[in-house]
Coordinates of C-alpha atoms (C1' of nucleotides) and ligand atoms in Angstrom, one line a residue:
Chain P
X1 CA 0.0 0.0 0.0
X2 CA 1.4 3.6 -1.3
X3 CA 1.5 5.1 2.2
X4 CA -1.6 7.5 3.0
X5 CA -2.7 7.1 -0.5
X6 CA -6.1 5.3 -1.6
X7 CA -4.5 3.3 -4.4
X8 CA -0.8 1.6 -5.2
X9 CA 1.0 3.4 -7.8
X10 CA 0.1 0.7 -9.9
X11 CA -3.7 0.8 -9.5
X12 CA -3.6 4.6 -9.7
X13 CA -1.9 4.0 -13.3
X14 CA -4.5 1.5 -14.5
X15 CA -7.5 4.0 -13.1
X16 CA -5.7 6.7 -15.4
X17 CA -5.3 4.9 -18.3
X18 CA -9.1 4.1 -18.3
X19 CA -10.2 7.1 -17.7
X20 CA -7.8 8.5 -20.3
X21 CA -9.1 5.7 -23.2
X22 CA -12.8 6.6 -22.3
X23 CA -12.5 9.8 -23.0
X24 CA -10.7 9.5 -26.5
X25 CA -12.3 6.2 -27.8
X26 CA -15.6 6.1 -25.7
X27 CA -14.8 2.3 -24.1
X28 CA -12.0 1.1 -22.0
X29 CA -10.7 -2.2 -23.5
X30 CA -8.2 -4.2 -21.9
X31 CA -5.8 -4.5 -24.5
X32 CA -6.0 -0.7 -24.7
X33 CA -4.6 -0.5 -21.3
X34 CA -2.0 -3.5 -21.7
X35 CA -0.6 -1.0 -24.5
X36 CA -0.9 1.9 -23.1
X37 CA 0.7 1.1 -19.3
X38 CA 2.9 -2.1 -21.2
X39 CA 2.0 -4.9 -19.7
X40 CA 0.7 -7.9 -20.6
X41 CA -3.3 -8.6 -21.1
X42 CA -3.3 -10.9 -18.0
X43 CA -1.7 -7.8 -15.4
X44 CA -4.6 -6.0 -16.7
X45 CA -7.2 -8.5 -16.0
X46 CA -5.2 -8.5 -12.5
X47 CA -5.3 -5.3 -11.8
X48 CA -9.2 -4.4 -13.3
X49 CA -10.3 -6.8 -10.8
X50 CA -8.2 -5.1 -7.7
X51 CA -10.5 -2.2 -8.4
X52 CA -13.4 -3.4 -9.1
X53 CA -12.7 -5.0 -5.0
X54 CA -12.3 -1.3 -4.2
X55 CA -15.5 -0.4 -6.2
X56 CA -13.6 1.8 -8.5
X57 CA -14.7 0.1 -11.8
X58 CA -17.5 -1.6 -12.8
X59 CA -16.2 -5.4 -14.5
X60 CA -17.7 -8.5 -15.8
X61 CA -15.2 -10.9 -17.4
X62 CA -15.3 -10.2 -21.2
X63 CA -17.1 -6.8 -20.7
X64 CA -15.8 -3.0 -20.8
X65 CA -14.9 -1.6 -18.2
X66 CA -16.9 1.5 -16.8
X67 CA -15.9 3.6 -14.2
X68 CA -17.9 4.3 -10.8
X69 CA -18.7 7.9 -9.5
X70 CA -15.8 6.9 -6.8
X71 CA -13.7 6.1 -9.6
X72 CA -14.5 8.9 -11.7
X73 CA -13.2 11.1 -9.1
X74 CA -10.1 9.0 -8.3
X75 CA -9.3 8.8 -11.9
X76 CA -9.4 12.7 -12.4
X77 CA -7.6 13.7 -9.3
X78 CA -4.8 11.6 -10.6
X79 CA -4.9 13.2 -14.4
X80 CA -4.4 16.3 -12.1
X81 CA -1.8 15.8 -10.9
X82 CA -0.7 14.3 -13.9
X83 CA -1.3 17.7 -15.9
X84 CA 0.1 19.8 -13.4
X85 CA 3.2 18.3 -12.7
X86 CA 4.0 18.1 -16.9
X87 CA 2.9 22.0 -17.0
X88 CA 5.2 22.9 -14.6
X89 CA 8.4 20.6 -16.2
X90 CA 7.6 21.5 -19.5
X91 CA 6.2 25.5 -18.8
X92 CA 8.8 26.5 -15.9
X93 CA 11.9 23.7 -16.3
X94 CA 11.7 23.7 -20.2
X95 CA 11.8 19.7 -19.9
X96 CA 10.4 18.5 -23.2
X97 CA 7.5 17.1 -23.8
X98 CA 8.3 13.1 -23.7
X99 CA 10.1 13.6 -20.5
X100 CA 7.9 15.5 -18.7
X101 CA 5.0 13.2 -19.6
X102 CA 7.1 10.2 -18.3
X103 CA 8.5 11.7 -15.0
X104 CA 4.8 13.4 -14.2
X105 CA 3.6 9.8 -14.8
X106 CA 5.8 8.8 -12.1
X107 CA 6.4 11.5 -10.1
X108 CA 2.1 11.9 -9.9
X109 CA 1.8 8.8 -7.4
X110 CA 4.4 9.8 -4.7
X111 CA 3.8 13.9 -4.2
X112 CA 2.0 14.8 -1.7
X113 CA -1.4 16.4 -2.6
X114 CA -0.3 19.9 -0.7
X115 CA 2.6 20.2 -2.4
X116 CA 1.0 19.8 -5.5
X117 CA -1.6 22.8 -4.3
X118 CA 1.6 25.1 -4.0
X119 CA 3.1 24.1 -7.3
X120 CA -0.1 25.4 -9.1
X121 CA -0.2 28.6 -6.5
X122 CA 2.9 29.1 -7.6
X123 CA 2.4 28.8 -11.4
X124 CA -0.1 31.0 -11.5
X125 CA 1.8 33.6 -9.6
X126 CA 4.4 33.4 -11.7
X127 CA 1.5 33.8 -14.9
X128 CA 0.4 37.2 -12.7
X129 CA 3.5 38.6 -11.1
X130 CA 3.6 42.2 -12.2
X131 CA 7.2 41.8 -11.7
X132 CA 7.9 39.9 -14.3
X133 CA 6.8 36.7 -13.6
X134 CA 6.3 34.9 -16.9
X135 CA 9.5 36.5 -18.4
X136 CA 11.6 35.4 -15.6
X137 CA 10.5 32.2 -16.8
X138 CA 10.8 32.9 -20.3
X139 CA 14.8 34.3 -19.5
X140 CA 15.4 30.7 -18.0
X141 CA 14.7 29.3 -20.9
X142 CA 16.9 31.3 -22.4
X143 CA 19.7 30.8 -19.8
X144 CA 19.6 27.0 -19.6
X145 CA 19.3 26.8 -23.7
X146 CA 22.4 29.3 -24.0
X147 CA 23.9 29.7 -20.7
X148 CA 23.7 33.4 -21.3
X149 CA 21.8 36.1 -18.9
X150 CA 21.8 38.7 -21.3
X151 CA 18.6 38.3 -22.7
X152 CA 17.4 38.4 -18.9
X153 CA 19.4 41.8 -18.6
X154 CA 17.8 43.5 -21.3
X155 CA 14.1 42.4 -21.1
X156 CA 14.0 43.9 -17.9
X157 CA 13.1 47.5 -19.9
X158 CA 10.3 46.3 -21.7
X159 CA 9.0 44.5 -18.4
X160 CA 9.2 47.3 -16.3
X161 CA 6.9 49.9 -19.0
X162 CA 4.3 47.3 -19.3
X163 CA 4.5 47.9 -15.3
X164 CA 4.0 51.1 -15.4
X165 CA 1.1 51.3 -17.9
X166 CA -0.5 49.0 -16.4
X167 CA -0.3 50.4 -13.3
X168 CA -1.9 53.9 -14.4
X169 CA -4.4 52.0 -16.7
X170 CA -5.3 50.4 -13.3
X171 CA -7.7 53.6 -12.5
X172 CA -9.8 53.1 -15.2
X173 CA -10.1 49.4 -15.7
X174 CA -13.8 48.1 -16.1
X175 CA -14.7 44.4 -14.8
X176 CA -15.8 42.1 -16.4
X177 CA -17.8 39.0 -16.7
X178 CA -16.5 35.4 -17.5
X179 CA -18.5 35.2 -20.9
X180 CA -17.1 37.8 -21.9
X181 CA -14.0 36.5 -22.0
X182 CA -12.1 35.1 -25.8
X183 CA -9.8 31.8 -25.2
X184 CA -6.2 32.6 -23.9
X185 CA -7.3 35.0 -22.3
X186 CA -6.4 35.1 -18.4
X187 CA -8.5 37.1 -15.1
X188 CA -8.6 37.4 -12.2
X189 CA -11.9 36.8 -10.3
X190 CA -13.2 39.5 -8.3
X191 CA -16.5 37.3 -6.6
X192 CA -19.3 35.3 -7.4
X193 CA -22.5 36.9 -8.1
X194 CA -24.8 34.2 -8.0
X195 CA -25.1 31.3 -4.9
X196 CA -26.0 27.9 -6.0
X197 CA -25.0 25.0 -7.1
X198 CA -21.9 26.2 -8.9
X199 CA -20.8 29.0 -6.5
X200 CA -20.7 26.0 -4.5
X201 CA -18.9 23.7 -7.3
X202 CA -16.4 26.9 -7.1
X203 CA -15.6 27.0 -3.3
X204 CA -15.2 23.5 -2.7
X205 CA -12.1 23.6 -5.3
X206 CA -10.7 26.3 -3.2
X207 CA -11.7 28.9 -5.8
X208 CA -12.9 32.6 -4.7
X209 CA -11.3 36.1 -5.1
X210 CA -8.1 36.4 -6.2
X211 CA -8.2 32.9 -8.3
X212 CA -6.8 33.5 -11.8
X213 CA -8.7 32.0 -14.5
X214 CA -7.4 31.4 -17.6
X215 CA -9.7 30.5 -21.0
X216 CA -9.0 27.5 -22.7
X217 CA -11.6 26.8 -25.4
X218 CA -15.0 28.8 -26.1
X219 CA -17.7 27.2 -28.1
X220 CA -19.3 28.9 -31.0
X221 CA -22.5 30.8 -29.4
X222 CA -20.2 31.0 -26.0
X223 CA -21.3 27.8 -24.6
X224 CA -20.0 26.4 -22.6
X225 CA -16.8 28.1 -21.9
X226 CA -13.9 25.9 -20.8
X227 CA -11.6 27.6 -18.3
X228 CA -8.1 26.4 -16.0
X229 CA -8.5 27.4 -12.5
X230 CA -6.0 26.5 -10.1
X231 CA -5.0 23.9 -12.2
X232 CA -8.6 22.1 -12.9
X233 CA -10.3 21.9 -15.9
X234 CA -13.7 23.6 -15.9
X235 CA -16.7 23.7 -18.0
X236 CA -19.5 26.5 -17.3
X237 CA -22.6 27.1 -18.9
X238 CA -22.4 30.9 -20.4
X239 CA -25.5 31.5 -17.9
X240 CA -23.1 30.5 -15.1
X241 CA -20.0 32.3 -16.4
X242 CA -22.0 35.5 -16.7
X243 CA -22.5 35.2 -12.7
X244 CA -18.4 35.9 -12.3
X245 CA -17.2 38.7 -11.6
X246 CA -13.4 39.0 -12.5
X247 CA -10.9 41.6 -14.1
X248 CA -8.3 41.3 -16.4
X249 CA -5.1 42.5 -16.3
Chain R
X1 CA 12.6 -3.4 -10.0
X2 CA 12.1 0.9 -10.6
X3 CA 12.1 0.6 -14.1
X4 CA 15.2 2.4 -15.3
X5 CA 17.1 2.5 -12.1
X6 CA 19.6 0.8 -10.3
X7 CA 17.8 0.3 -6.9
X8 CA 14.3 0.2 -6.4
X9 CA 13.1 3.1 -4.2
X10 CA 13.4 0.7 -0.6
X11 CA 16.8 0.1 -1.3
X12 CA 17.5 3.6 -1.8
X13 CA 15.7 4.5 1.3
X14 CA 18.2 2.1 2.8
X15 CA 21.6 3.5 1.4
X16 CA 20.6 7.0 2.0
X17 CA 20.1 6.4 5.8
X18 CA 23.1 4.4 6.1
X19 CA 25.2 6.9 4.6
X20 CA 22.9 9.5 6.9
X21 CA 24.0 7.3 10.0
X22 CA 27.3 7.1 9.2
X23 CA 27.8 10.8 8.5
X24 CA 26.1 11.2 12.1
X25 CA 27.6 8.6 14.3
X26 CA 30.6 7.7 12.5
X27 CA 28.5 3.7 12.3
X28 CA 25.4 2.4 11.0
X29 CA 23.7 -0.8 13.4
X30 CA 21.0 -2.1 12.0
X31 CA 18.8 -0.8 15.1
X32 CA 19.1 3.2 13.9
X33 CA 18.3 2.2 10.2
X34 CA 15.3 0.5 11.5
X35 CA 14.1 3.3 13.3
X36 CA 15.1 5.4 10.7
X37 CA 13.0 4.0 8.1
X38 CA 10.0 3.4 10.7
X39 CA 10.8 -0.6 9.6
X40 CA 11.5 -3.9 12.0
X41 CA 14.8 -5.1 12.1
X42 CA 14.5 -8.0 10.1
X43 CA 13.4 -6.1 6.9
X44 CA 16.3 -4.4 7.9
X45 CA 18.8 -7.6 7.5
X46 CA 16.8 -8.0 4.4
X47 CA 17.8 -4.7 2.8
X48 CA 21.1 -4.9 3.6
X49 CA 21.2 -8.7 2.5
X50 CA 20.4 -6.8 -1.3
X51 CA 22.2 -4.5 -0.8
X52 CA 25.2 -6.7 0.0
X53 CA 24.3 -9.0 -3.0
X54 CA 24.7 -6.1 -5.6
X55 CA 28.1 -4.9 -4.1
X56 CA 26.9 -1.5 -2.7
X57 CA 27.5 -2.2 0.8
X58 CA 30.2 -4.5 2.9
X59 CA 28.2 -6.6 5.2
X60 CA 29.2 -9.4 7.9
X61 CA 26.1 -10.3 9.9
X62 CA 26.2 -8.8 13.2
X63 CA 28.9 -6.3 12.2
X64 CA 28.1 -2.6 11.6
X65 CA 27.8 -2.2 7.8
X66 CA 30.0 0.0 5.6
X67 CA 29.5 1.5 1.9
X68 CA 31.2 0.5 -0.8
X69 CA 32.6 2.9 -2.8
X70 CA 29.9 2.4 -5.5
X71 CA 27.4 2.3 -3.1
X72 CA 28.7 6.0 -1.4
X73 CA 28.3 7.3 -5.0
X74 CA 24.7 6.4 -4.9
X75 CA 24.0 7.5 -1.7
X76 CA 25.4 10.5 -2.1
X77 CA 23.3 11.0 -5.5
X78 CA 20.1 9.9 -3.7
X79 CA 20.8 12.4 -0.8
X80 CA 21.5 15.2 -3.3
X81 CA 17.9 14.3 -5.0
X82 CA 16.8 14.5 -1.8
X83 CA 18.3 18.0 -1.1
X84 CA 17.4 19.7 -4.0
X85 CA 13.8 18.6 -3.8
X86 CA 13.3 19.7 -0.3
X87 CA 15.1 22.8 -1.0
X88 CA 12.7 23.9 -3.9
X89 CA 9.4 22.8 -2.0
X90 CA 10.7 24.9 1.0
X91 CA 12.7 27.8 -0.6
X92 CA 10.3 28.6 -3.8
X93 CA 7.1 26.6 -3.0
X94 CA 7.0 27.9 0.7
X95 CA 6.5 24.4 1.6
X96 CA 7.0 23.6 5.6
X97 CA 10.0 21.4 6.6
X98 CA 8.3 18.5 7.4
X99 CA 6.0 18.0 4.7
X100 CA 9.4 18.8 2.1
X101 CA 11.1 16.7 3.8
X102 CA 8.6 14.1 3.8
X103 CA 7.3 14.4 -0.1
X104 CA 11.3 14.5 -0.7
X105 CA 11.9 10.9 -0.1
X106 CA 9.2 10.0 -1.4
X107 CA 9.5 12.1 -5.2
X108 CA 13.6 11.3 -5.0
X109 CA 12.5 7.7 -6.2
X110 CA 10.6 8.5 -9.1
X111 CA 12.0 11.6 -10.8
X112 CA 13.9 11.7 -13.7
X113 CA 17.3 13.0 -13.0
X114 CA 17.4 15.1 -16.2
X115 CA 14.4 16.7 -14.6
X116 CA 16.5 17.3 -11.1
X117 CA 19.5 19.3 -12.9
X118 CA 16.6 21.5 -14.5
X119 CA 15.6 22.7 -11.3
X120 CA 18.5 22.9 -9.8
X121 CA 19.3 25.0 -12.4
X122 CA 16.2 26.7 -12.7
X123 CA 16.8 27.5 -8.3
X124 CA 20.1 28.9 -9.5
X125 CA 18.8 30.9 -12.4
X126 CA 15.8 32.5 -9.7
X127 CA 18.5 33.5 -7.5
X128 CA 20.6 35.5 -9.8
X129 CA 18.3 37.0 -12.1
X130 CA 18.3 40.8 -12.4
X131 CA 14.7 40.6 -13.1
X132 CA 14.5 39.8 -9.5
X133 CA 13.9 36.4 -9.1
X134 CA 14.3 36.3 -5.6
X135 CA 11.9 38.4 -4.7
X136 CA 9.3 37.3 -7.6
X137 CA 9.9 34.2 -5.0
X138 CA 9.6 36.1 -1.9
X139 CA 6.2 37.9 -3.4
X140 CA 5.2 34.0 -4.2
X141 CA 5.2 33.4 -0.2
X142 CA 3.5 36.6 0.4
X143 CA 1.0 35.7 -1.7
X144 CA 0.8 32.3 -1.0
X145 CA 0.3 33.4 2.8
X146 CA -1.8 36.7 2.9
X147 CA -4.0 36.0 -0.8
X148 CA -2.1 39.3 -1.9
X149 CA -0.7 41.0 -4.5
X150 CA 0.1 44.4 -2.7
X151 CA 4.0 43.1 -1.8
X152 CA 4.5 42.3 -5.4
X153 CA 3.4 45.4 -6.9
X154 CA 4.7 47.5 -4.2
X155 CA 7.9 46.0 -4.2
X156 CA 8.8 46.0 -7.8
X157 CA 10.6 49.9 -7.3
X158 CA 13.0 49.0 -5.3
X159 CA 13.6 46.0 -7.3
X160 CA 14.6 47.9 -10.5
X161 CA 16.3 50.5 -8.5
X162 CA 18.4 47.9 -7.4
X163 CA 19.0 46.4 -11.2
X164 CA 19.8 50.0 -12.2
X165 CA 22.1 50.7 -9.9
X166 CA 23.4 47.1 -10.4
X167 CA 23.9 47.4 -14.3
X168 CA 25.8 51.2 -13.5
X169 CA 28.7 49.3 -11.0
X170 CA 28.8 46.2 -13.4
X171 CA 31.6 47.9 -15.0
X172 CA 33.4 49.0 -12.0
X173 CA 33.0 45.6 -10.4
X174 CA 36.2 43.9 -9.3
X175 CA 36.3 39.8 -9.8
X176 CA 37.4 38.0 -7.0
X177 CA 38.0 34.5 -5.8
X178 CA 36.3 32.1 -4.0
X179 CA 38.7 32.1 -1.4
X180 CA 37.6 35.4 -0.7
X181 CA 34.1 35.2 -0.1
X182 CA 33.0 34.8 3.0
X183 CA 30.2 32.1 4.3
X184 CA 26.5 33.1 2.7
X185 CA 27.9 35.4 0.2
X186 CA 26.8 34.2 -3.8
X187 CA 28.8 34.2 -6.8
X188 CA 28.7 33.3 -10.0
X189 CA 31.8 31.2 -11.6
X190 CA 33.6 33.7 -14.5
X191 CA 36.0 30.9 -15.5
X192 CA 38.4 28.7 -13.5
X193 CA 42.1 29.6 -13.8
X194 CA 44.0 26.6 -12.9
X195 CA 43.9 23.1 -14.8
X196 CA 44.0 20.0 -12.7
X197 CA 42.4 17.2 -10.8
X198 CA 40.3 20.5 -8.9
X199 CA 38.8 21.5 -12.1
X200 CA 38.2 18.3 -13.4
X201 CA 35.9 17.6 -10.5
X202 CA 34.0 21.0 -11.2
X203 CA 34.0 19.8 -14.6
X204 CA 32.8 16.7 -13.5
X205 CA 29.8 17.6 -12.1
X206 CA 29.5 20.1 -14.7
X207 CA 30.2 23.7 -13.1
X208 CA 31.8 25.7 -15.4
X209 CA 30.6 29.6 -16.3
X210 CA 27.4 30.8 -14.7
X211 CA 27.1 28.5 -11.8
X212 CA 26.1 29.7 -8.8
X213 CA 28.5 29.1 -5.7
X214 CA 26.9 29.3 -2.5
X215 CA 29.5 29.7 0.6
X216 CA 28.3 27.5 3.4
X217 CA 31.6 27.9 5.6
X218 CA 35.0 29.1 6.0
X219 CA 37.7 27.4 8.5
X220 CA 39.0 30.1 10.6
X221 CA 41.9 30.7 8.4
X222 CA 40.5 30.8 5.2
X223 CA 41.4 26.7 4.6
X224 CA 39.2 24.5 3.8
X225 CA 36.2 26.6 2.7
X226 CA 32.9 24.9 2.2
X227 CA 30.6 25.5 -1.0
X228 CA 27.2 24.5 -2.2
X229 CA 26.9 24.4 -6.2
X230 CA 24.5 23.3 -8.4
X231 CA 23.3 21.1 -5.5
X232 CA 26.8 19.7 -4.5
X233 CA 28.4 20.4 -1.3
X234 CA 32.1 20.9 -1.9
X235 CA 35.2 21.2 0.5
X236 CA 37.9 23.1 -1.5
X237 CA 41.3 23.6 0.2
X238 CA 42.0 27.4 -0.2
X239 CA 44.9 27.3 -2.6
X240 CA 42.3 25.5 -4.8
X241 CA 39.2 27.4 -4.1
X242 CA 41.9 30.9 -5.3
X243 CA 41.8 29.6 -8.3
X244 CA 38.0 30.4 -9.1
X245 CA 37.2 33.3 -10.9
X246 CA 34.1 34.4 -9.2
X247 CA 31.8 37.3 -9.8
X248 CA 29.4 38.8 -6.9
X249 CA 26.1 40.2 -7.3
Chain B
dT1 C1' 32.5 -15.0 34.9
dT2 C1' 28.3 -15.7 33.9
dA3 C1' 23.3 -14.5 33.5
dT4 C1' 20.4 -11.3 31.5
dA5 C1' 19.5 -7.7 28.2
dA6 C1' 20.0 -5.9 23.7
dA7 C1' 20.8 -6.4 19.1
dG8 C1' 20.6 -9.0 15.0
dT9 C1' 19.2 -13.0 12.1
dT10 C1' 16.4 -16.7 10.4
dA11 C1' 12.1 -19.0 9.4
dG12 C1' 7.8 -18.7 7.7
dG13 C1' 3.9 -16.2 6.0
dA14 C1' 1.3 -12.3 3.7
dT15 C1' 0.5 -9.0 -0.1
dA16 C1' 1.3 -6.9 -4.4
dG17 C1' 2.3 -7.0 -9.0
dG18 C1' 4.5 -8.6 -12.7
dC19 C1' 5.2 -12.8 -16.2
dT20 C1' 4.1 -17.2 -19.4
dA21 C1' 1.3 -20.8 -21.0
dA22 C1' -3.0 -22.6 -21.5
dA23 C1' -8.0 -22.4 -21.4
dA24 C1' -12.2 -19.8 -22.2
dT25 C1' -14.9 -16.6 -24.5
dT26 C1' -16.2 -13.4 -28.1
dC27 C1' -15.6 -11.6 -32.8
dT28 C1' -15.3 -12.0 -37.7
dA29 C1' -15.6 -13.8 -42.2
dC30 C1' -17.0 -16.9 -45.2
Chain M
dG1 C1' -23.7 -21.1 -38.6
dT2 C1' -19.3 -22.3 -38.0
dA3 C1' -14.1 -22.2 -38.0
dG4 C1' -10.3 -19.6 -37.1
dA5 C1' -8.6 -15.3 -35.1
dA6 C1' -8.5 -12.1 -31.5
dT7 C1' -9.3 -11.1 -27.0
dT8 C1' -9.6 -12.1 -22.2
dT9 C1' -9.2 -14.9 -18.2
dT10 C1' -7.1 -18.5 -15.2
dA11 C1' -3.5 -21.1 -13.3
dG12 C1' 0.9 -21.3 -11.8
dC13 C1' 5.3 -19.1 -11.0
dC14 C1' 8.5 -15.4 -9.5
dT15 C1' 10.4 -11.4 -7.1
dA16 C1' 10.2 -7.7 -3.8
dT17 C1' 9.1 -6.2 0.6
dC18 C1' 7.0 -6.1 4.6
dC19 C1' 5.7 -8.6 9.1
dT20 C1' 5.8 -11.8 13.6
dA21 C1' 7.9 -15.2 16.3
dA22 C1' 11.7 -17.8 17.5
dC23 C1' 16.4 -18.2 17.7
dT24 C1' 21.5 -16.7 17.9
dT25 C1' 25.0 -13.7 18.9
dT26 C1' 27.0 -9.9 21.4
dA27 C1' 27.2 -6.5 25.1
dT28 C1' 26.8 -5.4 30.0
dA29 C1' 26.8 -5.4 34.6
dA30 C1' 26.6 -7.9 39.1
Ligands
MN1 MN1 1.5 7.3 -13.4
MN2 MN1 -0.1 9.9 -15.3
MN3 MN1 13.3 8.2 0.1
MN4 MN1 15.4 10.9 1.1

DNA sequence: TTATAAAGTTAGGATAGGCTAAAATTCTAC
DNA sequence: GTAGAATTTTAGCCTATCCTAACTTTATAA
């Protein structure tokens, strides 16, 4: 047992990897999984029915394999972590893509949750900073590429006028709604109009003022609107978007 | 068998607290690693049995064990993993000791190394950048603590006053050597004068132009003088250390 | 010097998680 | 509708790592 966690590395892995082939194929077959985690057919079959014990997956011998609520949200804390951890190797260490997705694969099963809470804190700092955040990011990359600080050196300039206009723009600035919002496009939320059911969805992930929320995708007539917010995926109806109150920078 | 590595993460757990124990009490019994680890003694003869078997450690059944000389080289690589993890969570993620030293050992196991010397260089990179990366850092913990962004915007004047004044003496600034720093003064290697089994060991571990050098501490006259760099500790005699061209900030 | 106490080892058992080979089931094509 | 192919499961084996209980060795103190 993986110390204070629900599941083994190993079971958190197979839960993953059927979530992961549900969502891009619509059914979770075992060979799937075999290839995908590279083990044989029969470790599958192993390890579907160690979770079905646990009343993480629905199984019949011969069947797909479904997911339960329980499992559902197992599976999707673990993604988490898994996307986080590959943002920040591939965002702040410059790691490249293959080898961020392999060491968030492992590293996903042995970090402990809090940490994990402070590594997206962090990142989204870093995306907010008026000091500079996200070019003292983009100058690592530089530096570790080329060894050289210069480009950190003379960016500075550049960052320090966007400072300063911002700063006096500051006055002036309307806020805004989140339906208003075009993909790529980052805020910061201000409160939450409305109470109900996803006020509530909102608080229980830790989210109020202060948050930054950034736009991912935004569907044709504006709904739904898919946003990152402290590093979960989000989807909102326009109707609930509209009932956030945030400011952009 | 941890896919990829030598030792499987238990019988890391076990080299790194005998070489711990050893660096503590000048011994390592069986009883401390035990207690260590939060084991029973008889997993305890059972790690070291393995341990024995792949030549890392000397071992003679009731006798206090010893490394080998391979098995110091992994120790000392799994401690350094260790190090630099906790470092980051506690330095940049304003993690408390415990929990870093806790999620530590347990990540150290499972992340790539090539991912280690990225943020071990990314830590040095933060704490040398003009653009202020040590205080984009500090504002993090503010931030992380109060919910604000009032330290980061306020303090991002004195922060370019600082690079100003700091790009005005650069020309002015006199070099120096290691062996003149004194113990928590920074530098930044300029080149390394002398050839010879000193700089092949920087070279080793490849320090060369840009690392940082950290002075942890100096002998009471001047010999030997003790350096952190790019996550290595280092005892350089001071004839050697003189030979380090060094730049302060 | 010898009887405890402490430390360390061995024996034996459990769990987890991988594998191969063989059997069972389901799919697919004629 | 049936035979062969593909898929999945079972059986049996292996290694790693932990544990408890019993035994052996070493240390200590009367
Ligand atoms: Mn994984
Ligand atoms: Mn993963
Ligand atoms: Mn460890
Ligand atoms: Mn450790």
């Amino acid at each position: 047992m993986n110390a204070g966690r629900e599941l083994s590395a190993s079971l958190e892995d197979y839960l993953e990897a059927i979530f992961c082939i549900i969502a891009a194929k619509g059914v979770a077959h075992a060979k799937d999984i075999a290839k995908r985690l590279r083990v044989t057919a029969s470790s599958v079959t192993g390890g579907l029915q160690a979770l079905a014990k646990k009343n993480y997956i629905r199984y019949t011998p011969y069947e797909a394999v479904t997911l339960t609520s329980e499992g559902e949200k197992l599976a999707k804390d673990v993604v988490r972590r898994h996307q986080i951890l590959k943002d920040f190797f591939t965002n702040v260490l410059a790691v490249d893509e293959k080898l961020a997705n392999e060491g968030a694969c492992k590293v996903e099963h042995s970090i402990p949750p809090p940490i994990v809470e402070k590594l997206v804190s962090f990142m989204e700092f870093v995306e907010i900073c008026p000091r500079g955040g996200q070019q003292l990011v983009d100058g690592f990359r530089h530096y570790h590429k080329t060894g050289s600080k210069e480009n950190c050196k003379r960016c500075i300039v550049p960052s320090l006028e966007k400072l300063k206009k911002g700063k006096s723009k500051t006055k002036g600035k309307a806020n805004m709604t989140l339906a208003g919002l075009k993909p790529k496009q980052k805020a910061v939320v201000i409160r939450i109009e409305r109470r109900g059911p996803i006020s509530r969805r909102l608080a229980d992930m830790g989210i109020g003022r202060g948050a930054l929320v950034d736009v991912e995708r935004v569907a044709p007539l504006g709904d739904p609107i898919v946003v990152k917010v402290k590093g979960y995926h989000l989807s909102l109806r326009k109707e609930d978007a509209a009932g956030i109150i945030v400011s952009i920078d």
